[in-house]
Amino acid sequence: MTRRQVPRWSELRPLLQLKPLQLDPTRRRLDAALTIADLRTVARRRTPRSVFDYTDGAAEGEVSLRRSRQVFADLELRPQILRDVSTLDTSTTVLGHTSAQPFAFAPTGFTRLMHHEGERAVVRVAERVGIPYALSTMGTTSIEDVAAAAPAARKWFQLYVWRDRGAGEELMARARAAGYEALMLTVDVPVAGARLRDRRNGFSIPPALTMRTVADAATRPAWWMNLLTTEPLGFASLANWDGTVAELIDQMFDPTMTMADLEWLRSCWDGPLIIKGIQTVEDAQMVAEAGADAIVLSNHGGRQLDRAPVPLGLIPDAVEAVGDSSEVWVDTGVTSGADIVAAIALGARTVLVGRAYLYGLMAGGERGVQRAADILTDEVRRTMALLGARSIADLSPSHVRLP
Ligand SMILES: Cc1cc2nc3c(=O)[nH]c(=O)nc-3n(C[C@H](O)[C@H](O)[C@H](O)COP(=O)(O)O)c2cc1C
């Protein structure tokens, strides 16, 4: 029979590890988030429903997004054993310059809507982590203010071509003058995708005060307080707008764009050119031949054409088709560092992440974006070590089996 005794304080005390109480609720929430999915859960609780849905949602039945995420879940990672992984190097070369990590922050519009710290927060984290940041044409902080917030960050400017070509030329000139390194032309928005969550929520820019949003405000007071007590929310690169996102896109964006317009673009921009939104190998080859320095295989996070090709699956053929003439990048559906490693192993030069950092931003402003970046970088390192890859160059298609 087991002999029992009364617990003695001298034996109990060393087992008690009382951590100092974290009094800052945002810090506490962020520390408790261990994955991007955890940050999404916090973001959902902190942000009005229409804003969360605008960020989280995709087009039509959201099949493009679901499939793009599912393929990451379904692929198999194949480790190589007995490699010395005591030192790891996650850095890579993108457009001829070093990036500390094999990912970059994708351009996202209306960023100050998600959290009042907005684009400044995102670019500052990019600067600290040592990765590039792409500012959207639909940004809510000006080209110059973003540059001033993080002078040492690598910055790219994402362009949507408007019917008013003169306005686009002016933006490119401003980006050049403010030290933006590359232009990223997004080509998958000839018209607006049907974001049904936005339609159902009556989402508009600026957010309208309806019965429903007022009720929502009662449960998200901090977000509304920040909206009303900080710099008024508006687009930095276009005259202010009153209406839905779809109306804005359909009125401002130029659906007549063709390959011939790339020449016009080249005459306005003499730096590196990235073409984002390529969804077939044929188009990858076409824009590479037309002189794109990089192409982004992307279905815009599932926010445009529904049931579009899954970008990850296009990588091997696109890399083979374009050869050394362009870098092949990828985005859509990335929710972990392991996803990033898989895409790089298949041949992508870098990976853009969108929602992953926006969930962080909604969950806790700049600290939340930093938490998202920390989660991703940790996961990248751990996955590389477990795969037996010491450097990005060690990663190869043999590390991944696609479903
Ligand atoms: C809220 C939101 C706004 C976006 N705005 C833009 C934009 O202004 N320009 C653009 O080229 N892409 C935009 N995108 C697409 C992203 O650049 C990127 O392609 C996409 O988010 C990648 O998918 P992921 O969110 O699953 O990482 C946006 C995406 C989201 C989620």
Coordinates of C-alpha atoms and ligand atoms in Angstrom, one line a residue:
M1 CA 0.0 0.0 0.0
T2 CA 1.2 3.5 -0.8
R3 CA 2.2 5.5 2.2
R4 CA 0.9 9.1 2.2
Q5 CA 2.0 12.2 4.0
V6 CA 0.7 15.7 4.5
P7 CA 2.3 17.9 1.8
R8 CA 5.2 20.0 3.3
W9 CA 5.6 23.6 2.3
S10 CA 9.4 23.1 1.8
E11 CA 8.6 20.6 -1.0
L12 CA 5.7 22.5 -2.5
R13 CA 7.4 25.9 -2.7
P14 CA 9.9 25.0 -5.5
L15 CA 7.1 23.7 -7.7
L16 CA 5.1 27.0 -7.4
Q17 CA 6.2 29.2 -10.3
L18 CA 4.1 32.3 -10.1
K19 CA 4.6 34.3 -13.2
P20 CA 4.2 38.1 -12.9
L21 CA 0.7 39.1 -13.7
Q22 CA 0.4 40.7 -17.2
L23 CA -1.7 43.8 -16.6
D24 CA -1.8 45.0 -20.2
P25 CA -4.8 43.1 -21.7
T26 CA -3.6 43.5 -25.3
R27 CA -0.2 42.1 -24.4
R28 CA -1.9 39.2 -22.5
R29 CA -4.1 38.4 -25.5
L30 CA -1.1 38.5 -28.0
D31 CA 1.1 36.4 -25.8
A32 CA -1.6 33.8 -25.5
A33 CA -1.9 33.6 -29.4
L34 CA 0.4 30.8 -30.6
T35 CA -0.7 30.6 -34.2
I36 CA -2.1 32.9 -36.9
A37 CA -5.5 31.1 -36.3
D38 CA -5.3 32.2 -32.7
L39 CA -4.7 35.8 -33.8
R40 CA -7.7 35.5 -36.1
T41 CA -9.9 34.5 -33.1
V42 CA -8.7 37.6 -31.1
A43 CA -9.2 39.8 -34.2
R44 CA -12.7 38.7 -34.6
R45 CA -13.5 39.6 -31.0
R46 CA -11.9 43.0 -31.2
T47 CA -13.2 44.3 -34.6
P48 CA -16.7 45.2 -35.8
R49 CA -18.2 42.4 -37.8
S50 CA -18.3 44.2 -41.1
V51 CA -14.6 45.1 -40.8
F52 CA -13.6 41.6 -39.8
D53 CA -15.6 40.1 -42.6
Y54 CA -14.2 42.6 -45.2
T55 CA -10.7 41.3 -44.2
D56 CA -11.5 37.7 -43.7
G57 CA -13.9 37.2 -46.5
A58 CA -13.4 36.4 -50.2
A59 CA -15.5 36.4 -53.3
E60 CA -18.7 34.5 -54.2
G61 CA -18.7 31.1 -52.5
E62 CA -15.1 31.7 -51.2
V63 CA -14.0 28.4 -53.0
S64 CA -10.8 30.0 -54.3
L65 CA -9.7 30.8 -50.8
R66 CA -10.8 27.5 -49.2
R67 CA -9.0 25.4 -51.9
S68 CA -5.9 27.6 -51.7
R69 CA -5.7 27.0 -47.9
Q70 CA -6.6 23.3 -48.2
V71 CA -3.8 22.5 -50.5
F72 CA -1.3 23.6 -47.9
A73 CA -3.0 21.4 -45.3
D74 CA -3.0 18.4 -47.6
L75 CA 0.5 18.6 -48.9
E76 CA 3.2 16.4 -47.3
L77 CA 6.5 17.7 -45.9
R78 CA 9.3 15.2 -46.4
P79 CA 12.2 15.5 -43.9
Q80 CA 15.8 14.7 -44.6
I81 CA 17.4 13.3 -41.5
L82 CA 20.9 13.6 -39.9
R83 CA 21.7 17.0 -41.3
D84 CA 23.5 19.4 -38.9
V85 CA 20.8 22.1 -38.4
S86 CA 22.5 23.8 -35.4
T87 CA 22.8 27.0 -37.3
L88 CA 20.1 28.2 -39.7
D89 CA 19.9 30.9 -42.2
T90 CA 16.4 32.0 -43.3
S91 CA 17.5 34.9 -45.5
T92 CA 17.0 35.0 -49.2
T93 CA 17.6 37.3 -52.2
V94 CA 14.6 39.1 -53.7
L95 CA 15.0 41.5 -56.6
G96 CA 18.7 41.5 -56.0
H97 CA 18.6 42.5 -52.3
T98 CA 18.6 40.5 -49.1
S99 CA 15.3 39.7 -47.2
A100 CA 15.8 38.3 -43.7
Q101 CA 12.9 36.0 -44.2
P102 CA 11.4 34.2 -47.2
F103 CA 8.2 36.2 -47.0
A104 CA 7.0 39.8 -47.4
F105 CA 3.9 41.8 -46.5
A106 CA 1.3 41.9 -49.3
P107 CA -0.5 45.1 -50.3
T108 CA -3.8 45.5 -48.6
G109 CA -6.3 48.4 -48.9
F110 CA -8.0 50.3 -46.1
T111 CA -5.5 49.2 -43.6
R112 CA -6.4 51.9 -41.0
L113 CA -9.9 50.6 -41.0
M114 CA -8.7 47.3 -39.4
H115 CA -6.8 49.2 -36.7
H116 CA -6.0 52.9 -36.4
E117 CA -2.3 52.3 -36.4
G118 CA -2.7 51.0 -40.0
E119 CA 0.1 51.0 -42.6
R120 CA 2.6 52.7 -40.3
A121 CA 2.4 49.8 -37.9
V122 CA 2.9 47.2 -40.7
V123 CA 5.9 49.0 -42.4
R124 CA 7.6 49.4 -39.0
V125 CA 7.4 45.7 -38.3
A126 CA 8.6 45.0 -41.8
E127 CA 11.6 47.2 -41.1
R128 CA 12.4 45.5 -37.8
V129 CA 12.0 42.0 -39.2
G130 CA 14.0 42.9 -42.3
I131 CA 11.4 42.0 -45.0
P132 CA 9.8 44.1 -47.7
Y133 CA 6.4 45.8 -47.5
A134 CA 4.1 46.7 -50.4
L135 CA 1.9 49.7 -50.0
S136 CA -1.5 49.5 -51.8
T137 CA -2.9 52.2 -54.1
M138 CA -6.0 51.8 -51.8
G139 CA -3.9 52.6 -48.7
T140 CA -5.1 54.9 -46.0
T141 CA -1.6 56.4 -45.2
S142 CA 0.2 58.4 -47.8
I143 CA 3.2 57.2 -49.8
E144 CA 5.4 59.8 -48.0
D145 CA 4.1 59.1 -44.5
V146 CA 4.7 55.4 -44.9
A147 CA 8.3 56.1 -46.1
A148 CA 8.9 58.4 -43.1
A149 CA 7.5 55.9 -40.6
A150 CA 10.2 53.3 -41.6
P151 CA 13.0 54.9 -43.6
A152 CA 15.1 51.8 -43.6
A153 CA 12.4 49.4 -44.7
R154 CA 12.3 48.0 -48.3
K155 CA 9.2 49.4 -49.8
W156 CA 7.3 48.6 -52.9
F157 CA 4.3 50.5 -54.3
Q158 CA 1.3 48.5 -55.6
L159 CA -0.5 50.1 -58.5
Y160 CA -4.0 49.7 -59.7
V161 CA -4.4 51.4 -63.1
W162 CA -7.2 53.9 -63.1
R163 CA -9.1 55.3 -66.0
D164 CA -7.3 58.6 -65.2
R165 CA -3.8 57.6 -66.3
G166 CA -2.4 60.9 -65.2
A167 CA -3.3 60.1 -61.6
G168 CA -1.3 56.8 -61.8
E169 CA 1.7 58.6 -63.3
E170 CA 1.7 61.0 -60.4
L171 CA 1.6 58.2 -57.9
M172 CA 4.5 56.4 -59.5
A173 CA 6.5 59.6 -59.5
R174 CA 5.8 60.2 -55.8
A175 CA 6.7 56.6 -55.0
R176 CA 10.0 56.9 -56.9
A177 CA 10.8 60.2 -55.1
A178 CA 10.0 58.7 -51.7
G179 CA 12.5 55.9 -52.2
Y180 CA 10.1 53.0 -53.1
E181 CA 12.3 50.3 -54.7
A182 CA 9.8 48.5 -57.0
L183 CA 6.4 48.8 -58.6
M184 CA 3.9 46.0 -58.2
L185 CA 1.2 46.1 -60.8
T186 CA -2.0 44.2 -59.8
V187 CA -3.7 42.7 -62.9
D188 CA -6.5 40.6 -61.5
V189 CA -9.0 43.3 -60.8
P190 CA -10.5 44.3 -64.2
V191 CA -13.8 44.6 -62.3
A192 CA -14.7 44.1 -58.6
G193 CA -15.0 40.5 -57.3
A194 CA -18.4 39.8 -55.6
R195 CA -17.6 40.0 -51.9
L196 CA -20.9 38.7 -50.6
R197 CA -20.2 39.2 -46.9
D198 CA -19.7 42.9 -47.6
R199 CA -23.0 43.1 -49.5
R200 CA -24.8 41.3 -46.7
N201 CA -23.2 43.5 -44.0
G202 CA -23.9 46.7 -45.9
F203 CA -20.2 47.4 -45.7
S204 CA -19.2 50.8 -47.1
I205 CA -16.3 53.3 -46.9
P206 CA -16.4 55.1 -44.6
P207 CA -18.4 52.8 -42.4
A208 CA -22.0 53.9 -42.3
L209 CA -23.7 54.4 -38.9
T210 CA -26.7 52.1 -39.4
M211 CA -28.8 50.4 -36.7
R212 CA -26.6 47.4 -37.0
T213 CA -23.3 49.2 -36.8
V214 CA -24.4 51.1 -33.8
A215 CA -25.4 47.9 -32.1
D216 CA -22.0 46.4 -33.0
A217 CA -20.3 49.5 -31.7
A218 CA -21.6 48.7 -28.2
T219 CA -19.6 45.5 -28.2
R220 CA -16.5 46.9 -29.9
P221 CA -16.2 50.3 -28.1
A222 CA -12.4 50.5 -28.3
W223 CA -12.4 50.2 -32.1
W224 CA -15.0 52.8 -32.5
M225 CA -13.3 55.1 -30.0
N226 CA -10.0 54.8 -32.0
L227 CA -11.8 55.5 -35.3
L228 CA -13.4 58.6 -34.0
T229 CA -10.5 60.0 -32.0
T230 CA -7.6 59.5 -34.5
E231 CA -6.8 61.0 -37.9
P232 CA -10.0 60.8 -40.1
L233 CA -10.1 57.6 -42.1
G234 CA -9.8 58.1 -45.8
F235 CA -7.9 57.0 -48.9
A236 CA -4.5 58.6 -49.1
S237 CA -4.1 58.3 -52.9
L238 CA -7.5 59.2 -54.2
A239 CA -10.3 61.7 -53.5
N240 CA -12.5 60.5 -50.7
W241 CA -15.2 58.1 -51.5
D242 CA -18.7 57.5 -50.3
G243 CA -20.0 54.1 -51.2
T244 CA -19.2 50.4 -51.5
V245 CA -15.8 48.9 -52.4
A246 CA -17.3 47.3 -55.5
E247 CA -18.7 50.6 -56.7
L248 CA -15.4 52.3 -56.2
I249 CA -13.4 49.7 -58.1
D250 CA -15.9 49.6 -61.0
Q251 CA -15.9 53.4 -61.4
M252 CA -12.2 54.1 -60.9
F253 CA -10.3 51.1 -62.3
D254 CA -9.6 50.8 -66.0
P255 CA -11.0 47.6 -67.5
T256 CA -9.5 48.4 -70.9
M257 CA -5.9 47.5 -69.8
T258 CA -4.0 45.1 -72.1
M259 CA -0.4 44.0 -72.5
A260 CA 0.2 47.0 -74.6
D261 CA -0.2 49.2 -71.5
L262 CA 2.9 47.6 -69.9
E263 CA 4.9 49.7 -72.3
W264 CA 3.3 52.9 -71.0
L265 CA 4.1 51.6 -67.5
R266 CA 7.7 50.9 -68.4
S267 CA 8.0 54.5 -69.7
C268 CA 6.8 55.8 -66.3
W269 CA 8.8 53.5 -64.0
D270 CA 12.4 52.6 -64.6
G271 CA 12.9 50.4 -61.5
P272 CA 12.0 46.8 -61.0
L273 CA 8.5 45.8 -62.1
I274 CA 6.4 43.0 -60.3
I275 CA 3.2 41.8 -61.9
K276 CA 0.7 40.4 -59.3
G277 CA -2.3 38.2 -60.0
I278 CA -0.9 35.7 -62.6
Q279 CA -3.1 32.6 -62.6
T280 CA -1.9 30.5 -65.6
V281 CA 1.5 29.3 -66.7
E282 CA 0.9 30.9 -70.2
D283 CA 0.3 34.3 -68.6
A284 CA 3.4 33.9 -66.4
Q285 CA 5.5 33.3 -69.6
M286 CA 3.8 36.2 -71.4
V287 CA 4.6 38.8 -68.8
A288 CA 8.1 37.4 -68.1
E289 CA 8.8 37.8 -71.9
A290 CA 7.4 41.3 -71.6
G291 CA 10.1 42.2 -69.1
A292 CA 8.5 41.6 -65.6
D293 CA 11.3 41.3 -63.0
A294 CA 9.0 39.2 -60.8
I295 CA 5.5 37.7 -61.2
V296 CA 3.2 36.9 -58.3
L297 CA 1.1 33.7 -58.7
S298 CA -2.0 34.8 -56.9
N299 CA -5.8 34.7 -56.9
H300 CA -5.9 37.8 -54.7
G301 CA -6.6 35.8 -51.6
G302 CA -9.7 34.5 -53.3
R303 CA -11.3 37.9 -53.4
Q304 CA -11.7 38.1 -57.2
L305 CA -12.5 35.2 -59.5
D306 CA -14.0 32.3 -57.5
R307 CA -12.9 28.7 -58.3
A308 CA -9.6 30.2 -59.6
P309 CA -6.5 28.1 -59.9
V310 CA -4.7 27.3 -56.7
P311 CA -1.5 29.4 -56.9
L312 CA 0.7 26.9 -55.0
G313 CA 0.0 24.2 -57.6
L314 CA 1.2 26.5 -60.4
I315 CA 4.7 27.1 -59.0
P316 CA 6.6 24.2 -60.5
D317 CA 5.4 24.7 -64.1
A318 CA 5.6 28.5 -63.8
V319 CA 9.2 28.3 -62.6
E320 CA 10.1 26.0 -65.5
A321 CA 8.3 28.2 -68.0
V322 CA 9.9 31.5 -67.1
G323 CA 13.4 30.1 -66.3
D324 CA 15.8 32.8 -65.1
S325 CA 14.0 35.7 -66.8
S326 CA 11.7 36.5 -63.8
E327 CA 11.4 35.6 -60.2
V328 CA 8.3 33.6 -59.3
W329 CA 6.5 34.6 -56.1
V330 CA 3.3 33.3 -54.7
D331 CA 0.5 34.2 -52.4
T332 CA -3.0 33.2 -51.2
G333 CA -3.9 31.0 -48.3
V334 CA -0.7 31.2 -46.3
T335 CA -1.4 30.8 -42.6
S336 CA 1.8 29.4 -41.2
G337 CA 5.6 29.4 -41.6
A338 CA 5.4 25.8 -42.8
D339 CA 3.2 27.0 -45.7
I340 CA 5.9 29.5 -46.6
V341 CA 8.6 26.9 -46.4
A342 CA 6.6 24.5 -48.7
A343 CA 6.1 27.2 -51.3
I344 CA 9.8 28.1 -51.3
A345 CA 10.7 24.4 -51.5
L346 CA 8.5 24.1 -54.6
G347 CA 10.4 27.0 -56.3
A348 CA 8.9 30.3 -55.2
R349 CA 11.5 33.0 -54.6
T350 CA 9.4 34.6 -51.8
V351 CA 5.8 34.4 -50.4
L352 CA 3.4 37.3 -49.8
V353 CA 1.2 37.2 -46.8
G354 CA -1.9 39.3 -46.5
R355 CA -4.5 38.2 -43.9
A356 CA -1.9 36.7 -41.6
Y357 CA -0.5 40.1 -40.7
L358 CA -4.0 41.8 -40.9
Y359 CA -5.3 39.4 -38.2
G360 CA -2.4 40.5 -36.0
L361 CA -3.1 44.2 -36.8
M362 CA -6.8 43.8 -35.8
A363 CA -5.8 41.8 -32.7
G364 CA -3.4 44.4 -31.3
G365 CA -2.1 47.1 -33.7
E366 CA 1.7 47.2 -34.3
R367 CA 2.3 44.7 -31.5
G368 CA -0.1 42.3 -33.1
V369 CA 1.6 42.6 -36.5
Q370 CA 4.9 41.9 -34.7
R371 CA 3.3 38.9 -33.0
A372 CA 2.2 37.6 -36.4
A373 CA 5.7 38.1 -37.9
D374 CA 7.2 36.3 -34.8
I375 CA 4.9 33.4 -35.2
L376 CA 5.7 33.0 -38.9
T377 CA 9.5 33.4 -38.4
D378 CA 9.5 30.9 -35.6
E379 CA 7.5 28.4 -37.7
V380 CA 9.8 29.0 -40.7
R381 CA 12.9 28.2 -38.6
R382 CA 11.4 25.2 -36.9
T383 CA 10.1 23.7 -40.2
M384 CA 13.4 24.2 -41.9
A385 CA 15.3 22.5 -39.1
L386 CA 12.8 19.6 -39.0
L387 CA 13.2 19.2 -42.8
G388 CA 17.0 19.2 -42.5
A389 CA 17.4 22.4 -44.4
R390 CA 20.1 24.8 -43.1
S391 CA 19.4 27.5 -45.6
I392 CA 16.8 28.5 -48.2
A393 CA 19.1 27.1 -50.9
D394 CA 18.9 23.7 -49.2
L395 CA 15.1 23.6 -49.8
S396 CA 14.1 21.7 -52.9
P397 CA 10.9 20.2 -54.4
S398 CA 12.0 16.9 -52.9
H399 CA 10.9 18.3 -49.5
V400 CA 7.2 18.5 -50.6
R401 CA 4.7 16.1 -52.0
L402 CA 1.7 17.9 -53.5
P403 CA -1.7 16.1 -53.0
Ligands
LIG1 C1 -8.3 43.1 -46.7 C2 -7.5 42.9 -48.0 C3 -7.2 44.0 -48.8 C4 -6.5 43.8 -50.0 N1 -6.2 44.8 -50.8 C5 -5.4 44.7 -51.9 C6 -5.0 45.8 -52.6 O1 -5.3 46.9 -52.4 N2 -4.1 45.5 -53.7 C7 -3.7 44.3 -54.0 O2 -3.0 44.1 -55.0 N3 -4.1 43.2 -53.3 C8 -4.9 43.4 -52.2 N4 -5.2 42.3 -51.5 C9 -4.7 41.0 -51.8 C10 -3.4 40.7 -51.1 O3 -2.3 41.5 -51.6 C11 -2.9 39.3 -51.3 O4 -2.9 38.9 -52.6 C12 -3.8 38.3 -50.5 O5 -4.2 38.8 -49.2 C13 -3.1 37.0 -50.3 O6 -3.9 36.0 -49.6 P1 -3.9 35.8 -48.0 O7 -4.7 36.9 -47.4 O8 -4.5 34.5 -47.9 O9 -2.4 35.8 -47.6 C14 -6.0 42.5 -50.3 C15 -6.3 41.4 -49.4 C16 -7.0 41.6 -48.3 C17 -7.3 40.4 -47.4

